[in-house]
XYZ file of C-alpha atoms in Angstrom:
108
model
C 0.000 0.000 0.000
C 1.144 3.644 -0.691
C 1.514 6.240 1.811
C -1.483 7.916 0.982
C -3.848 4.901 1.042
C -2.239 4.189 4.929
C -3.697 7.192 6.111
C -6.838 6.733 4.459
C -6.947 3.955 5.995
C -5.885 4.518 9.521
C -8.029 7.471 9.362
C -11.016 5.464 8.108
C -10.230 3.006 11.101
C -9.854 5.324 14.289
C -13.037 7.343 12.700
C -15.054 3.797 13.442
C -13.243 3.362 16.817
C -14.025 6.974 17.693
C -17.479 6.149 17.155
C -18.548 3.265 18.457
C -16.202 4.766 21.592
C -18.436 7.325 21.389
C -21.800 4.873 21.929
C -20.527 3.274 24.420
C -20.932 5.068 27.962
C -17.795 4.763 29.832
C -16.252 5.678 26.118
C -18.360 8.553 26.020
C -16.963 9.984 29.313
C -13.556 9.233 28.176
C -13.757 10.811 24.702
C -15.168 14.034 26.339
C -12.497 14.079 29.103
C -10.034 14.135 26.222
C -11.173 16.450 24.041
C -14.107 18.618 26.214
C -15.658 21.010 23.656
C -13.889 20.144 20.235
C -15.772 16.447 21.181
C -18.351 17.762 18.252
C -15.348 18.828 16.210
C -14.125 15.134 16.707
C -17.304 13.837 15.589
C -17.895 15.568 12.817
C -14.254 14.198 11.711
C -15.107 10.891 11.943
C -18.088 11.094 10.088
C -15.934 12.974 7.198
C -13.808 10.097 7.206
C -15.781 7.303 7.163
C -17.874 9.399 4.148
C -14.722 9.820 2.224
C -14.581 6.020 2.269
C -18.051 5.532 1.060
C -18.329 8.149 -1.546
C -15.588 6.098 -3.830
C -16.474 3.552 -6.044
C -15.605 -0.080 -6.138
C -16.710 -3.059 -7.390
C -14.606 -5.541 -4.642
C -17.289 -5.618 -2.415
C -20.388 -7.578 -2.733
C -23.114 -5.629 -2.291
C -21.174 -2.239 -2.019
C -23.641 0.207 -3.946
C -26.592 -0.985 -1.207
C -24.427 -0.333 1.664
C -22.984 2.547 0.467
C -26.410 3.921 0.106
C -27.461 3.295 3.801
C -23.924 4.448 5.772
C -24.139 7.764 3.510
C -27.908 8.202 4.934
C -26.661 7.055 8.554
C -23.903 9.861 8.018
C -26.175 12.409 6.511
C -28.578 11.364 9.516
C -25.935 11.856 12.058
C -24.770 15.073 10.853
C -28.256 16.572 10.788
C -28.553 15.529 14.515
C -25.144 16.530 15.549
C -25.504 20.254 14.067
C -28.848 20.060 15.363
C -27.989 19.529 19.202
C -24.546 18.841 19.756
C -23.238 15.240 20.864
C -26.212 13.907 22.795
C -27.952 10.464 23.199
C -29.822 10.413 20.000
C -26.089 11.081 17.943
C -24.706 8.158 20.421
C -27.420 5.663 19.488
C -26.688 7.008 15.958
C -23.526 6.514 15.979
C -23.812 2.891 16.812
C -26.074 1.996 14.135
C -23.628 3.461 11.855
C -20.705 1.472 13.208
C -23.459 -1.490 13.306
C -23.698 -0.994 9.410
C -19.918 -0.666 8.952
C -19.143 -3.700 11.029
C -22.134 -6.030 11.405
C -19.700 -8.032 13.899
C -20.040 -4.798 15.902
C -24.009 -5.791 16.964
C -23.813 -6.539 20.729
């Protein structure tokens, strides 16, 4: 892999960590101890990167135009609700069914 496709990558992957930290209580508390009020700022990050992933195209994963479709709404959906009131319980709960559709391992 190339430089540039490593940090896609690794972005791509601490953007889902960030988020399913982020739905998870005790994660919660420990992602806004860290970063207090830029915790938005971090969101809003993750959901850029995790977009940036879905917006390409590619044809090496089955099914990829159907899930593409329904993370971009989850995103779009999570934005909407972030700008709308700041990181509370409904963007949590979003935010899990987002990293539920990314990772379908990821379902407690």
């Amino acid at each position: 892999m190339g430089e540039e496709t490593t940090q896609f990558a690794s972005r791509f992957a601490t953007a889902v960590s960030e988020l399913e930290q982020l739905a998870d209580d005790e994660g919660h508390a420990q992602l806004r101890h860290q970063h207090g009020a830029a915790l938005r700022d971090v969101v809003r990050d993750a959901l850029d990167a995790i977009a940036a992933v879905y917006e390409t195209g590619t044809h090496a994963v089955r099914n990829w135009p159907e899930q593409r479709r329904h993370v971009l709404s989850q995103v779009a959906a999570t934005r909407t609700a972030l700008d709308r009131r700041g990181v509370d319980g409904e963007v949590r709960a979003m935010a899990r069914a987002l990293v539920e559709l990314i990772e379908p391992s990821a379902r407690p």
